[in-house]
Amino acid sequence: MPGTSERKDDHIRIVKEEDVEEPGTGFVDVSLVHDALPGTHLDDVDTSTDILGATLGAPVFIESMTGGHPNATKINRNLAYAADEMGVAMGVGSQRAALEDDDRRRSYEVVRDSDAGSDAFVYGNIGAAQLDEYGVEGVEECIDMIDADAMAVHLNFLQEAVQPAGDVDARGCLEEIEHVAREASVPVIVKETGNGISDETARELAEADVDCVDVAGKGGTTWSGVEAYRASAHDDRRGENLGELFRVWGIPTVASTVLASDEHPCVVASGGVRSGLDIAKAVALGASAGGLAKPFLKPGAKGSDEALEAVEQVVAELRTAMFVTGSEDIDELSKARSVVTGRTDEYLQKVR
C-alpha cells in the first residue's frame, strides 16, 4: 500500500471524484421557528463570535482536510486566504507527515504566507494514536510549524481499523490527550472524523480539560467509504468489505451535537454540514460553531477567489437564517427556538 504522502493524495482524489457521501446527518429533521417580524435590518445582523480565546467573523470552521503532499500546498494556501479574509477558523490536515519528513512541511507552513492566511485563526492537527510517540514535544512542533492558534487531536480509529497496518491501539489515548490538553501552549480541540462523539465521550474530554470537541458526526463524507475505494484499488478485498460495511457507522451529526453540548461547553458541529443554514441549526441546538470540509475542497483546489466566494456564501446563508429567526447576534441565535422531529428525535429520546 502507498505511504503517508500517497495516501493523502488518494484521499483528496477520492473525495473529489467518488461516491463517498452518506445521508443521515439529521439536519433535515431540524426546523428553526420563523420570525415574520424580525425587527432588525439584515445588514445589522452580527455573525461574529468568541471561541477558544479569539473573536471570529462567523462561527465557521474550515475543517482539517489535507497536508503532507505537494498537491495540498495550493489547497491550504487558498483556504487560508479565505479564512483570513472572512475571519473564520481553518484547520490543516494531520501533521504527522511533516513530523516524519521535513520535506513535507511546506504544504502546512503555506497557511502563514504573507499573501495567504498570515492573520487567520489556524489550528494544527495530529492523531490521538500518535500522541504516545510524539507527546507534548511533537504537539509543540506542530504548533510552531504553522504558528497555530489551537491544536486539534483527531480520533479516527474506525478509519484506521479498515486500513492495512492502521494505528488501532487506543489504549491510554485519553490519558495522553489529557496530558496534552494540560501542557500544550494553545487550546486543544479533540475532533472525530465522521463517526460522532457521544455524551459520555464529551464528558470524559471535558474532565480531561480539553477546550473544545468537534463532533464530526455520521453523514457527509464517509472515511470508511474512502478507505473502501483505496482498498479496492489495491486488491485488498478484506479492507474493501470492511470499509463498505461501516460506511454508515456512527452517531448522526445533529444527535452528536446535542449530546456533546449537554456535557461540554464548546462544541463544533461538523459531519455533513453543507450550508450556513446547517450551522444556524447547530448553534440553536447548542453548538459554538459549525465546520465544513467537502464544500470548500473543490473551490480551494481551484483558486483563492473561488475559496473566498465559497466561504462568503456560507456566511451569507448563516446571516439570512439569523435574520429570519430574529437573531441579531450569535448569542440570540443560540436561544432561537427549534423543532426536532423524525428519526433524530427518536434517536435522542432513546439514547438519553
Coordinates of C-alpha atoms in Angstrom, one line a residue:
M1 CA 0.0 0.0 0.0
P2 CA 1.1 3.6 -0.6
G3 CA 3.0 5.6 2.1
T4 CA 1.6 8.6 4.0
S5 CA 2.1 11.1 1.2
E6 CA 0.4 9.0 -1.4
R7 CA -2.4 8.1 1.0
K8 CA -3.2 11.7 1.5
D9 CA -3.3 12.3 -2.2
D10 CA -5.6 9.3 -2.6
H11 CA -7.9 10.8 0.0
I12 CA -8.3 14.1 -1.8
R13 CA -8.8 12.5 -5.2
I14 CA -11.4 10.0 -3.9
V15 CA -13.4 12.7 -2.0
K16 CA -13.5 14.8 -5.2
E17 CA -14.2 12.1 -7.7
E18 CA -16.0 9.1 -6.0
D19 CA -19.3 8.5 -4.2
V20 CA -18.3 8.9 -0.6
E21 CA -21.3 10.9 0.6
E22 CA -23.7 9.5 3.0
P23 CA -27.1 11.0 4.2
G24 CA -28.4 10.9 7.7
T25 CA -26.8 13.9 9.5
G26 CA -30.2 14.8 10.9
F27 CA -30.3 18.4 9.7
V28 CA -33.4 17.6 7.7
D29 CA -35.2 16.8 11.0
V30 CA -34.4 20.3 12.4
S31 CA -36.5 23.4 11.8
L32 CA -35.9 26.8 13.1
V33 CA -39.0 28.7 14.1
H34 CA -39.6 31.6 11.6
D35 CA -39.9 35.1 12.8
A36 CA -42.1 37.1 10.4
L37 CA -41.2 40.4 12.1
P38 CA -37.5 40.1 12.8
G39 CA -37.3 43.7 14.0
T40 CA -33.8 44.4 12.6
H41 CA -32.0 45.1 9.3
L42 CA -30.3 42.2 7.6
D43 CA -27.1 44.3 7.4
D44 CA -27.1 44.8 11.2
V45 CA -27.0 41.1 11.9
D46 CA -23.7 40.4 13.7
T47 CA -22.2 36.9 12.9
S48 CA -19.1 37.4 15.0
T49 CA -18.4 35.1 17.9
D50 CA -15.8 34.4 20.6
I51 CA -14.3 31.0 20.7
L52 CA -11.1 29.5 22.1
G53 CA -9.9 32.9 23.2
A54 CA -10.4 34.5 19.7
T55 CA -13.0 36.5 18.0
L56 CA -14.1 35.1 14.7
G57 CA -16.1 36.9 12.0
A58 CA -18.5 34.0 12.0
P59 CA -18.8 30.6 13.8
V60 CA -17.4 28.8 10.8
F61 CA -14.6 26.3 10.8
I62 CA -12.9 25.2 7.5
E63 CA -12.4 21.7 8.7
S64 CA -9.0 20.0 8.5
M65 CA -8.6 18.4 5.1
T66 CA -5.1 18.0 3.8
G67 CA -1.3 18.4 4.0
G68 CA 1.9 16.4 3.6
H69 CA 1.7 16.2 -0.2
P70 CA 2.6 18.7 -2.9
N71 CA -1.0 18.8 -4.2
A72 CA -2.1 20.0 -0.7
T73 CA 0.0 23.2 -0.8
K74 CA -2.2 25.1 -3.2
I75 CA -5.4 24.0 -1.4
N76 CA -4.1 25.0 2.0
R77 CA -2.9 28.4 0.7
N78 CA -6.2 29.2 -0.9
L79 CA -8.3 28.1 2.1
A80 CA -6.0 30.1 4.5
Y81 CA -6.5 33.2 2.3
A82 CA -10.3 32.8 2.5
A83 CA -10.2 32.2 6.3
D84 CA -8.1 35.3 6.7
E85 CA -10.4 37.5 4.6
M86 CA -13.5 36.3 6.3
G87 CA -12.2 36.0 9.8
V88 CA -13.1 32.3 10.2
A89 CA -11.1 29.3 11.5
M90 CA -9.2 26.9 9.4
G91 CA -7.6 23.6 10.2
V92 CA -4.8 21.7 8.4
G93 CA -4.7 18.0 7.8
S94 CA -2.7 15.7 10.0
Q95 CA 0.9 17.0 10.5
R96 CA 2.3 13.5 11.1
A97 CA 3.7 13.5 7.6
A98 CA 5.8 16.7 8.4
L99 CA 7.0 15.2 11.7
E100 CA 8.3 12.2 9.8
D101 CA 9.8 14.2 6.9
D102 CA 10.8 17.8 6.9
D103 CA 10.4 18.0 3.1
R104 CA 6.6 17.8 3.7
R105 CA 6.4 20.8 6.0
R106 CA 5.8 23.3 3.2
S107 CA 2.3 22.1 2.5
Y108 CA 1.4 23.2 6.1
E109 CA 3.6 26.2 6.5
V110 CA 2.0 27.8 3.5
V111 CA -1.0 28.8 5.6
R112 CA 1.1 31.6 7.2
D113 CA 2.4 33.0 3.9
S114 CA 2.0 36.8 3.8
D115 CA -0.3 36.5 0.8
A116 CA -2.3 33.7 2.4
G117 CA -3.5 33.4 6.0
S118 CA -1.0 35.3 8.0
D119 CA -3.6 36.6 10.4
A120 CA -6.2 33.8 10.1
F121 CA -7.2 31.6 13.1
V122 CA -5.4 28.4 12.2
Y123 CA -5.3 25.2 14.1
G124 CA -2.9 22.3 13.8
N125 CA -3.7 18.6 13.7
I126 CA -2.3 15.3 15.0
G127 CA -3.8 11.9 15.6
A128 CA -4.6 10.6 19.1
A129 CA -2.8 7.4 18.2
Q130 CA 0.4 9.3 17.5
L131 CA 0.5 11.1 20.9
D132 CA 2.2 8.1 22.6
E133 CA 5.1 8.5 20.1
Y134 CA 5.3 12.3 19.7
G135 CA 3.9 13.6 23.0
V136 CA 3.7 17.2 24.0
E137 CA 7.1 17.9 22.3
G138 CA 5.7 16.7 19.0
V139 CA 2.5 18.7 19.5
E140 CA 4.5 21.8 20.2
E141 CA 6.5 21.2 17.0
C142 CA 3.2 21.1 15.1
I143 CA 2.1 24.3 16.7
D144 CA 5.3 26.1 15.9
M145 CA 5.2 24.8 12.3
I146 CA 2.2 26.9 11.5
D147 CA 2.1 29.3 14.4
A148 CA -1.1 27.6 15.4
D149 CA -3.8 29.3 17.5
A150 CA -5.1 26.0 18.6
M151 CA -4.3 22.3 18.2
A152 CA -6.7 19.5 17.1
V153 CA -6.2 15.9 18.1
H154 CA -8.2 13.7 15.8
L155 CA -9.9 10.4 16.6
N156 CA -10.1 8.1 13.5
F157 CA -10.0 4.6 14.9
L158 CA -12.6 3.3 12.6
Q159 CA -10.7 4.6 9.5
E160 CA -7.5 3.1 10.9
A161 CA -9.3 -0.3 11.5
V162 CA -10.2 -0.7 7.9
Q163 CA -6.7 0.3 6.7
P164 CA -3.9 -2.3 6.4
A165 CA -1.5 -1.7 9.2
G166 CA -3.6 1.1 10.6
D167 CA -3.0 2.6 14.1
V168 CA -5.5 0.7 16.1
D169 CA -4.1 0.8 19.6
A170 CA -6.4 3.1 21.5
R171 CA -5.0 2.2 24.9
G172 CA -4.0 5.2 27.0
C173 CA -5.3 7.7 24.4
L174 CA -7.5 9.6 26.9
E175 CA -4.6 9.9 29.3
E176 CA -2.3 11.2 26.5
I177 CA -5.0 13.7 25.4
E178 CA -5.4 14.9 29.0
H179 CA -1.6 15.4 29.3
V180 CA -1.5 17.4 26.0
A181 CA -4.6 19.4 27.0
R182 CA -3.0 20.5 30.2
E183 CA 0.5 21.1 28.9
A184 CA 0.1 22.5 25.4
S185 CA 0.7 26.2 24.7
V186 CA -2.6 26.7 22.9
P187 CA -6.2 25.5 23.3
V188 CA -6.8 21.8 22.4
I189 CA -9.7 20.6 20.2
V190 CA -10.5 16.9 20.1
K191 CA -12.2 16.0 16.8
E192 CA -13.8 12.9 15.4
T193 CA -13.5 12.1 11.7
G194 CA -17.0 11.2 10.6
N195 CA -18.4 8.9 13.3
G196 CA -19.5 11.3 16.1
I197 CA -18.8 11.9 19.7
S198 CA -21.2 10.7 22.4
D199 CA -22.3 12.5 25.6
E200 CA -20.1 10.1 27.6
T201 CA -17.0 10.8 25.5
A202 CA -17.7 14.5 25.6
R203 CA -17.9 14.3 29.4
E204 CA -14.6 12.4 29.6
L205 CA -12.9 15.0 27.4
A206 CA -14.3 17.9 29.5
E207 CA -12.9 16.2 32.6
A208 CA -9.6 15.9 30.8
D209 CA -9.5 19.7 30.3
V210 CA -10.0 19.6 26.5
D211 CA -11.0 23.0 25.4
C212 CA -13.4 22.1 22.6
V213 CA -14.8 19.0 20.9
D214 CA -15.6 18.7 17.2
V215 CA -18.2 16.0 16.8
A216 CA -17.7 15.2 13.1
G217 CA -20.8 13.0 13.1
K218 CA -22.2 10.5 10.7
G219 CA -23.4 11.9 7.4
G220 CA -21.5 13.6 4.7
T221 CA -18.1 12.2 3.7
T222 CA -17.6 8.7 5.0
W223 CA -13.9 7.9 5.6
S224 CA -14.7 4.3 5.9
G225 CA -16.1 4.5 2.4
V226 CA -12.9 6.4 1.2
E227 CA -10.8 3.6 2.5
A228 CA -13.0 1.0 0.8
Y229 CA -12.2 2.7 -2.5
R230 CA -8.5 2.7 -1.7
A231 CA -8.6 -1.0 -0.7
S232 CA -10.4 -1.9 -3.9
A233 CA -7.7 -0.1 -6.0
H234 CA -5.1 -2.3 -4.3
D235 CA -7.0 -5.6 -4.5
D236 CA -7.5 -5.7 -0.7
R237 CA -10.8 -7.5 -0.6
R238 CA -11.0 -7.6 3.2
G239 CA -10.3 -3.9 3.6
E240 CA -12.9 -3.1 0.9
N241 CA -15.5 -5.2 2.6
L242 CA -14.9 -3.7 6.0
G243 CA -15.0 -0.2 4.5
E244 CA -18.3 -0.8 2.8
L245 CA -19.9 -2.4 5.9
F246 CA -19.0 0.5 8.1
R247 CA -19.9 3.3 5.7
V248 CA -22.9 4.3 7.8
W249 CA -21.5 3.6 11.2
G250 CA -21.6 6.3 13.9
I251 CA -23.7 8.9 15.7
P252 CA -25.6 11.3 13.3
T253 CA -24.2 14.8 13.4
V254 CA -27.3 16.5 14.9
A255 CA -27.7 13.9 17.6
S256 CA -24.0 14.1 18.4
T257 CA -24.1 17.9 18.6
V258 CA -27.0 17.8 21.1
L259 CA -25.4 15.0 23.2
A260 CA -22.0 16.6 23.3
S261 CA -23.4 20.0 24.1
D262 CA -25.0 18.5 27.2
E263 CA -21.6 17.7 28.5
H264 CA -19.1 20.2 27.0
P265 CA -19.3 24.0 26.8
C266 CA -17.5 24.2 23.4
V267 CA -18.8 22.1 20.6
V268 CA -18.1 22.4 16.9
A269 CA -20.8 20.7 14.8
S270 CA -19.4 19.0 11.7
G271 CA -20.0 16.0 9.6
G272 CA -22.2 16.6 6.5
V273 CA -22.6 20.3 7.4
R274 CA -23.3 21.8 3.9
S275 CA -24.6 25.3 4.4
G276 CA -24.8 28.3 6.7
L277 CA -28.4 27.2 7.5
D278 CA -27.0 23.9 8.9
I279 CA -24.6 26.0 11.0
A280 CA -27.5 28.1 12.3
K281 CA -29.4 25.0 13.2
A282 CA -26.4 23.6 15.0
V283 CA -25.9 26.8 17.0
A284 CA -29.5 26.8 18.0
L285 CA -29.1 23.2 19.3
G286 CA -26.1 24.1 21.4
A287 CA -23.0 24.2 19.2
S288 CA -20.5 27.0 19.4
A289 CA -19.7 26.8 15.7
G290 CA -20.1 24.7 12.6
G291 CA -17.4 23.0 10.5
L292 CA -17.4 22.2 6.7
A293 CA -14.9 20.4 4.6
K294 CA -16.1 19.0 1.3
P295 CA -18.0 22.2 0.3
F296 CA -14.6 24.0 0.4
L297 CA -12.4 21.3 -1.2
K298 CA -13.1 21.9 -4.8
P299 CA -13.1 25.8 -4.5
G300 CA -9.9 25.5 -2.6
A301 CA -8.3 23.4 -5.3
K302 CA -9.4 26.0 -8.0
G303 CA -8.1 29.2 -6.5
S304 CA -8.2 31.8 -3.7
D305 CA -11.1 33.8 -5.3
E306 CA -13.2 30.6 -5.5
A307 CA -12.3 29.6 -1.9
L308 CA -13.3 33.1 -0.7
E309 CA -16.6 33.0 -2.6
A310 CA -17.5 29.7 -1.1
V311 CA -16.9 30.9 2.5
E312 CA -18.8 34.2 1.7
Q313 CA -21.7 32.1 0.5
V314 CA -21.8 30.1 3.8
V315 CA -21.7 33.2 5.9
A316 CA -24.5 34.8 3.8
E317 CA -26.6 31.8 4.4
L318 CA -25.9 31.9 8.1
R319 CA -26.7 35.6 8.3
T320 CA -30.0 35.1 6.4
A321 CA -31.0 32.3 8.8
M322 CA -30.2 34.6 11.7
F323 CA -32.3 37.4 10.2
V324 CA -35.4 35.3 9.7
T325 CA -35.3 33.9 13.3
G326 CA -35.0 37.4 14.7
S327 CA -31.4 36.8 15.9
E328 CA -29.3 39.9 15.8
D329 CA -26.2 38.1 17.1
I330 CA -24.9 34.6 17.8
D331 CA -26.0 34.7 21.4
E332 CA -29.6 35.3 20.3
L333 CA -29.2 32.6 17.7
S334 CA -28.2 30.1 20.4
K335 CA -31.5 30.8 22.1
A336 CA -33.6 30.6 18.9
R337 CA -36.5 28.2 19.0
S338 CA -36.0 24.9 17.1
V339 CA -38.1 21.8 16.4
V340 CA -36.5 18.4 16.1
T341 CA -38.6 15.7 14.6
G342 CA -38.4 12.3 12.8
R343 CA -35.5 9.9 13.3
T344 CA -33.4 12.4 15.1
D345 CA -36.0 13.0 17.8
E346 CA -36.5 9.2 18.1
Y347 CA -32.7 8.7 18.4
L348 CA -32.3 11.3 21.1
Q349 CA -35.2 10.0 23.1
K350 CA -33.8 6.5 23.1
V351 CA -30.1 7.4 23.8
R352 CA -30.6 9.9 26.5

